């Protein structure tokens, strides 16, 4: 690996007197998957906001594909390949699943403005929509409307929309929140599988430790804006501080 | 020499506008509904007052000043409230939260229903009742004669505006009013019976419009199409002052009225164009309006 | 795969073809059985072009304009002024000029007004419409004020129709309008089914999310606004030879209300909804006007009834009836 | 003030216009002593009733005008039916609304295509006649406009009309008459300087009145003696509180206020102006103040102002006792409707009779019921003696198919017997003195009368 995909370098973000992110550094390789864990108020969401460009850090640098993107805005970072989905599912409720994805694909291909031929007449768009539907196992519900989908499928559609932009890095903020407990594993499984198949890098903020330790290869644990531990699940789980603050001895 | 008269006329016209815009803003502030049928209540108040004056008061009590001042006003406002309860209130409550398009279209429907109801009840001819205007007499100002009645309207509206200000900023009800206009869920959060609260707001707004119409009629006749004339101008005032706020209603009505007088003096050709142009400029410069942006 | 891109009842080219055929055949039949009502078919077709344009903005992009009479006025006055001052009689260059003028106005005000959504956009458009209305009214020396501008018979496709019988002229004009409308309908079908059309729907559903997908929503809205203006301006220009007089009334805000209602009546979520709505409304208005002087009352009640009982319009009503029938064959469809 | 001699002079003037115009026939409007004999069997007259369209403003701000006009037409129809109809055909009328130009035109097309009317009587607003005339010409329907008197109709919109006729005096005569009345009654010739304020409704009629009042003032008094100190253009029926306008007029220091506000607008204006004491400071010249139903001009109307009746007709003149045609008309109208007729009533009444006599004449010539085209020659150049005196239809441009009668204006005075303000001291002006004559050629912008006055009147001389 010549150059890390993402490097977060001594980043600080204060809100008034609150140190939301207090000197965080880590790097992420191409194709790597990273889970960020931590209690409420640990600064996880602020950190992903800083990476995706919703917030600008007070100090520190963020490098993406070797370039300093610290000063760039949201749209510019999207263009460079940083995509992000939110806790709340936001999809287009009056478009079918296939149409939802097609809108995203068309946007990536720079065709959103084309008015003189039909969307379905673009072979490349249709083929890519088909591929994404397959990867995310949405082919069966392709002609349904999001309101007719299960919570889990809606969540996956949301991520698929982001994925359709062909980003180098996908940031997911608690992808299983709001999904019924029994479906959480299957949702995460389908997402991970899709990421593995396509080789996209990902940062996933997650609450559910069960899920984290089942699917993670690398975990960053945060507390009060600082990184407590960074490493493979076993080593993070073994960290004394992590156990005290995060796990409450459950995984001891 | 005519300056004081211009100022008085401007204040008179802005008094009428204030009574309409305040109601529009109350309803927008609390229910987030732009009520296109609001000025129809003003017109209804005007028709009702003319009818009460000429058919009930004058034949029975003659041109009694006190009777002319009090009775038509009170009866007309009661009638307006009743009509509002029957037609406007249910529809506004139904429209709440159904989107801008729904509200605009439904209240547009109500507006044209009102137009024909007026025609049905009062016929196509203009209706007037100048009795009070002439009964109150005239005084000399700067060498010109001026009707006392216009003073009366300005004074009455000023007192009303002060009362409204007091209620808004000095009472518990006003606190809820202001809070709910910033966050519609606030009323519930403050433990208020939301349904009754909304009811009071709509009735208050309707009464203000009805009062406006009632105060208008001794000066000029009421005819079909008056609602839209006032509605569109009130709309401009609403935008200039700021949607949904008390201060906005005061500022908006004063600015629109001053602009009207000014254009009538300076370039009478452009009265309408100037009003809308200013509205567009204000929207560009301060979309929240000159006096608004902080809720009712 | 393509089936996953929904084609609801009334959103297909077939539906458009059937509609155009009906509008073509109905005219001579009406002329025969109820001659007085034939001309309203032409009016209806013209209004349908305006409503179609309005609906690209309202139904597809989610922007409610309460000032589309602005573009009716631009179109009609383009014809009136070119006729009065340039002595032009050929309709086609006037139609093109009207469309260009509408597009120019849309591009000029669009970047400003489109920054606001919801009620602000509605009011903004209302104000712009009223400014122009005030202009037609007050700039008497140019526009003739309330007298308006008289429109003589126009030349169609280079043919001078000055001498023929008036009813024949009206018939020819109907088919002329219908041909233009058919083109406008088909073009709109392409627009609605294009990447642009889908992206506009996405903006309507969730603008923030659309922006997060890299869609330049302001630019797309400007395109939609301009197309919408061109359609409505075209309708305004086509109206002029039929009304024979261009007056400020055509640009009054009440006309904007009419366009909104036509669209809602037919069904804003269907491509042909506004077309159906415009034709039905035109007849409703003319019949109600003839029956009673209280036609506002009827119209108002109807508006409220439609909004409460079937807020998605008559097409949705027809759709659900058809869907119920189709369910027997196991085909399930619903509007987008 | 006005003598019998003036009246006869006016009548003769009218006759000359009629005689020069061509056919020269004079008919009489109103029930005749000896009726035309009912046609014999097989006289080639349709047995179906004659369908008549009526379209006068009966709603909104213009209703005060349209209603009496409608009543005039109704009275004529009822009289004709009572006497057996036109050549035995009873008249059946269909009424539709006159509103804005577009709606009026749409309703007119319905009258033609759905109701299938044979003849149309219509229109109050000068915004509507230019909209309807081309339609009437296209559909070939005989149409008689009672009012809607704008000069542009027969000068620009339909310069060579066939099927459209207009009864009321042409609009320019209105402003010219009012201005001449003001000069005469207010002795403006003796003043060094006349400061004029104008307030007119912002549409064709108001613009026209403004231009013609001004051109007469400037021509007769001399340009430097006339100064416009204020102009107000309220939207027709769109302004109800005239406060700022009134203040501006008072502040302008005007001697004379010239106005063409009408119906509800004028009532609102004068009531409010009373409050501001306007009439004590300014002399008011109205083209049309006494044009609505006479009893509507209240007893609070100030005396001594120029009281216009649209340069047409007031029910008290020609004098009741000396001119039976008017006396009988006023009596019958009052019996039928409980009020006095307006110039509109008279115009519509005469329209219907004019049509009747033309059809009867055509029948005499053809021996069968005439097609609309065949009636036209019997209207062009014809004259009819109506309640207002003689009315002549012009046969050649400019203003072909326009009806002309002598113009009248007067001074407002509250009549204690009637209990309302009337037009007193009538000033009758031979119409040929104040309007562009037949055959004159010149520019049409703004009107031909305007240019004719500019070109031919002698400066500083009162032409009456």
Coordinates of N, CA and C in Angstrom, one line a residue, chain B residues 173-279:
Chain B
X173 N -50.8 33.9 27.9 CA -51.3 33.5 26.6 C -50.4 34.0 25.5
X174 N -49.9 35.2 25.7 CA -49.0 35.8 24.7 C -47.7 35.0 24.6
X175 N -47.2 34.5 25.7 CA -46.0 33.7 25.8 C -46.2 32.4 25.0
X176 N -47.4 31.8 25.2 CA -47.7 30.6 24.4 C -47.8 30.9 23.0
X177 N -48.4 32.0 22.7 CA -48.6 32.4 21.3 C -47.3 32.6 20.6
X178 N -46.4 33.3 21.3 CA -45.1 33.5 20.6 C -44.3 32.2 20.5
X179 N -44.3 31.4 21.6 CA -43.6 30.1 21.6 C -44.1 29.2 20.5
X180 N -45.5 29.1 20.3 CA -46.0 28.2 19.4 C -45.8 28.7 17.9
X181 N -45.6 30.0 17.8 CA -45.4 30.4 16.4 C -44.0 30.1 16.0
X182 N -43.1 29.9 16.9 CA -41.7 29.5 16.6 C -41.6 28.0 16.4
X183 N -42.3 27.3 17.2 CA -42.4 25.8 17.1 C -43.8 25.3 17.3
X184 N -44.4 24.9 16.3 CA -45.8 24.5 16.3 C -46.1 23.5 17.4
X185 N -45.1 22.7 17.9 CA -45.4 21.7 18.9 C -45.4 22.3 20.3
X186 N -45.0 23.5 20.4 CA -44.8 24.1 21.7 C -46.0 24.2 22.5
X187 N -47.1 24.5 21.9 CA -48.4 24.6 22.6 C -48.7 23.4 23.4
X188 N -48.5 22.2 22.7 CA -48.8 21.0 23.3 C -47.8 20.8 24.4
X189 N -46.5 21.1 24.1 CA -45.5 20.9 25.1 C -45.7 21.7 26.4
X190 N -46.3 22.9 26.2 CA -46.6 23.7 27.4 C -47.9 23.3 28.1
X191 N -48.4 22.2 27.7 CA -49.6 21.6 28.4 C -50.9 22.3 28.0
X192 N -50.9 22.9 26.8 CA -52.1 23.6 26.5 C -53.0 22.7 25.7
X193 N -54.3 22.9 25.8 CA -55.2 22.2 25.0 C -55.1 22.8 23.6
X194 N -54.3 22.1 22.7 CA -54.0 22.7 21.4 C -55.2 23.1 20.6
X195 N -56.2 22.2 20.6 CA -57.4 22.4 19.8 C -58.1 23.7 20.2
X196 N -58.2 23.9 21.6 CA -58.9 25.2 22.0 C -58.0 26.4 21.7
X197 N -56.7 26.2 21.8 CA -55.8 27.3 21.5 C -55.9 27.7 20.0
X198 N -55.9 26.8 19.1 CA -56.0 27.1 17.7 C -57.3 27.8 17.4
X199 N -58.4 27.3 18.1 CA -59.7 27.8 18.0 C -59.7 29.3 18.3
X200 N -59.1 29.6 19.5 CA -59.0 31.0 19.9 C -58.3 31.9 18.9
X201 N -57.2 31.4 18.4 CA -56.3 32.1 17.4 C -57.2 32.5 16.2
X202 N -57.9 31.5 15.6 CA -58.6 31.7 14.4 C -59.7 32.7 14.7
X203 N -60.4 32.5 15.8 CA -61.5 33.4 16.1 C -61.0 34.9 16.3
X204 N -59.9 35.0 17.0 CA -59.3 36.3 17.2 C -58.9 37.0 15.8
X205 N -58.3 36.2 15.0 CA -57.9 36.7 13.7 C -59.2 37.1 12.9
X206 N -60.2 36.3 12.9 CA -61.4 36.6 12.2 C -62.1 37.9 12.7
X207 N -62.1 38.0 14.0 CA -62.7 39.2 14.6 C -62.0 40.5 14.2
X208 N -60.6 40.4 14.1 CA -59.9 41.6 13.7 C -60.2 42.0 12.3
X209 N -60.3 41.0 11.4 CA -60.7 41.3 10.0 C -62.1 41.9 10.0
X210 N -63.0 41.3 10.7 CA -64.4 41.8 10.7 C -64.5 43.2 11.2
X211 N -63.7 43.5 12.3 CA -63.6 44.8 12.8 C -63.1 45.8 11.8
X212 N -62.1 45.4 11.0 CA -61.6 46.2 10.0 C -62.6 46.6 9.0
X213 N -63.4 45.6 8.5 CA -64.5 45.9 7.6 C -65.5 46.8 8.1
X214 N -65.8 46.6 9.4 CA -66.8 47.4 10.0 C -66.4 48.9 10.2
X215 N -65.1 49.1 10.4 CA -64.6 50.4 10.5 C -64.4 51.1 9.1
X216 N -64.3 50.2 8.1 CA -64.1 50.8 6.8 C -65.4 51.3 6.2
X217 N -66.5 50.7 6.5 CA -67.7 51.0 5.7 C -68.2 52.5 5.8
X218 N -68.1 53.2 6.9 CA -68.6 54.5 6.9 C -67.9 55.5 6.0
X219 N -66.7 55.0 5.4 CA -65.9 55.9 4.6 C -66.2 55.6 3.1
X220 N -66.4 54.4 2.7 CA -66.6 54.1 1.3 C -67.6 52.9 1.2
X221 N -68.0 52.7 -0.1 CA -68.9 51.6 -0.3 C -68.2 50.3 -0.4
X222 N -68.9 49.2 -0.2 CA -68.4 47.9 -0.3 C -69.0 47.3 -1.6
X223 N -68.2 46.6 -2.4 CA -68.7 46.0 -3.6 C -67.9 44.7 -3.8
X224 N -68.5 44.0 -4.7 CA -67.8 42.7 -5.1 C -66.4 42.9 -5.5
X225 N -65.5 42.0 -5.2 CA -64.1 42.2 -5.6 C -63.3 43.0 -4.6
X226 N -64.0 43.5 -3.5 CA -63.2 44.3 -2.5 C -62.2 43.3 -1.8
X227 N -62.7 42.1 -1.6 CA -61.8 41.1 -0.8 C -60.5 41.0 -1.5
X228 N -60.5 40.7 -2.8 CA -59.2 40.5 -3.5 C -58.4 41.7 -3.6
X229 N -59.1 42.9 -3.7 CA -58.3 44.1 -3.7 C -57.5 44.3 -2.4
X230 N -58.2 44.0 -1.2 CA -57.5 44.1 0.0 C -56.5 43.0 0.3
X231 N -56.9 41.8 -0.2 CA -56.1 40.6 0.1 C -54.7 40.8 -0.5
X232 N -54.7 41.2 -1.8 CA -53.5 41.2 -2.5 C -52.6 42.3 -1.9
X233 N -53.2 43.4 -1.5 CA -52.4 44.5 -0.9 C -51.9 44.0 0.5
X234 N -52.8 43.4 1.3 CA -52.4 42.9 2.6 C -51.3 41.8 2.4
X235 N -51.3 41.1 1.4 CA -50.3 40.1 1.1 C -48.9 40.8 1.0
X236 N -48.9 41.8 0.2 CA -47.7 42.6 0.0 C -47.2 43.1 1.4
X237 N -48.1 43.6 2.2 CA -47.7 44.1 3.5 C -47.2 43.0 4.4
X238 N -47.8 41.8 4.2 CA -47.4 40.7 5.0 C -45.9 40.3 4.7
X239 N -45.7 40.3 3.4 CA -44.3 39.9 2.9 C -43.3 41.0 3.3
X240 N -43.7 42.3 3.2 CA -42.7 43.3 3.5 C -42.4 43.3 5.0
X241 N -43.5 43.2 5.8 CA -43.3 43.2 7.3 C -42.7 41.9 7.8
X242 N -43.0 40.8 7.2 CA -42.5 39.6 7.7 C -43.6 38.6 8.0
X243 N -43.6 37.4 7.5 CA -44.7 36.5 7.6 C -44.9 36.1 9.1
X244 N -46.1 36.2 9.6 CA -46.4 35.5 10.9 C -46.0 36.3 12.1
X245 N -45.7 37.6 12.0 CA -45.3 38.2 13.3 C -46.1 39.5 13.5
X246 N -46.2 39.8 14.8 CA -47.0 41.0 15.3 C -46.3 42.3 14.8
X247 N -45.0 42.3 15.0 CA -44.2 43.5 14.6 C -44.4 43.6 13.0
X248 N -44.3 42.5 12.4 CA -44.4 42.5 10.9 C -45.7 43.1 10.4
X249 N -46.8 42.8 11.2 CA -48.1 43.4 10.8 C -48.1 44.9 10.9
X250 N -47.5 45.4 12.0 CA -47.4 46.9 12.2 C -46.5 47.5 11.1
X251 N -45.3 47.0 11.0 CA -44.4 47.5 10.0 C -44.9 47.4 8.6
X252 N -45.5 46.2 8.3 CA -46.0 46.0 6.9 C -47.1 46.9 6.6
X253 N -48.1 47.1 7.5 CA -49.2 47.9 7.1 C -48.8 49.4 7.0
X254 N -47.8 49.8 7.8 CA -47.4 51.2 7.8 C -46.6 51.5 6.5
X255 N -45.7 50.5 6.1 CA -44.9 50.7 4.9 C -45.8 50.7 3.7
X256 N -46.7 49.7 3.6 CA -47.5 49.7 2.3 C -48.4 50.9 2.2
X257 N -48.9 51.4 3.3 CA -49.8 52.5 3.3 C -49.0 53.8 2.9
X258 N -47.8 53.9 3.5 CA -47.0 55.1 3.1 C -46.6 55.0 1.7
X259 N -46.2 53.9 1.2 CA -45.8 53.7 -0.2 C -47.0 54.1 -1.1
X260 N -48.2 53.7 -0.7 CA -49.3 54.0 -1.5 C -49.5 55.5 -1.6
X261 N -49.5 56.2 -0.5 CA -49.6 57.7 -0.5 C -48.5 58.3 -1.3
X262 N -47.3 57.9 -1.1 CA -46.2 58.5 -1.7 C -46.3 58.3 -3.3
X263 N -46.6 57.1 -3.7 CA -46.7 56.9 -5.2 C -47.9 57.7 -5.7
X264 N -48.9 57.9 -4.9 CA -50.1 58.6 -5.4 C -49.7 60.1 -5.6
X265 N -48.7 60.6 -4.8 CA -48.3 62.0 -4.9 C -47.2 62.1 -6.0
X266 N -46.3 61.2 -5.9 CA -45.1 61.3 -6.8 C -45.3 60.8 -8.2
X267 N -45.6 59.5 -8.3 CA -46.0 59.0 -9.6 C -47.3 58.2 -9.6
X268 N -48.4 58.8 -9.7 CA -49.7 58.1 -9.6 C -49.8 57.0 -10.6
X269 N -49.1 57.1 -11.7 CA -49.2 56.1 -12.7 C -48.7 54.7 -12.2
X270 N -47.9 54.7 -11.2 CA -47.1 53.5 -10.9 C -47.6 52.8 -9.6
X271 N -48.7 53.2 -9.0 CA -49.1 52.8 -7.7 C -48.9 51.3 -7.5
X272 N -49.5 50.5 -8.4 CA -49.5 49.0 -8.2 C -48.1 48.5 -8.4
X273 N -47.5 48.9 -9.5 CA -46.2 48.4 -9.8 C -45.2 48.6 -8.7
X274 N -45.2 49.8 -8.1 CA -44.2 50.1 -7.0 C -44.4 49.2 -5.8
X275 N -45.7 49.0 -5.5 CA -46.0 48.1 -4.3 C -45.3 46.7 -4.5
X276 N -45.6 46.1 -5.6 CA -45.1 44.7 -5.9 C -43.6 44.7 -6.0
X277 N -43.1 45.8 -6.6 CA -41.6 45.9 -6.8 C -40.9 45.9 -5.4
X278 N -41.5 46.7 -4.5 CA -40.9 46.8 -3.2 C -41.0 45.4 -2.5
X279 N -42.1 44.7 -2.7 CA -42.2 43.4 -2.1 C -41.1 42.5 -2.6

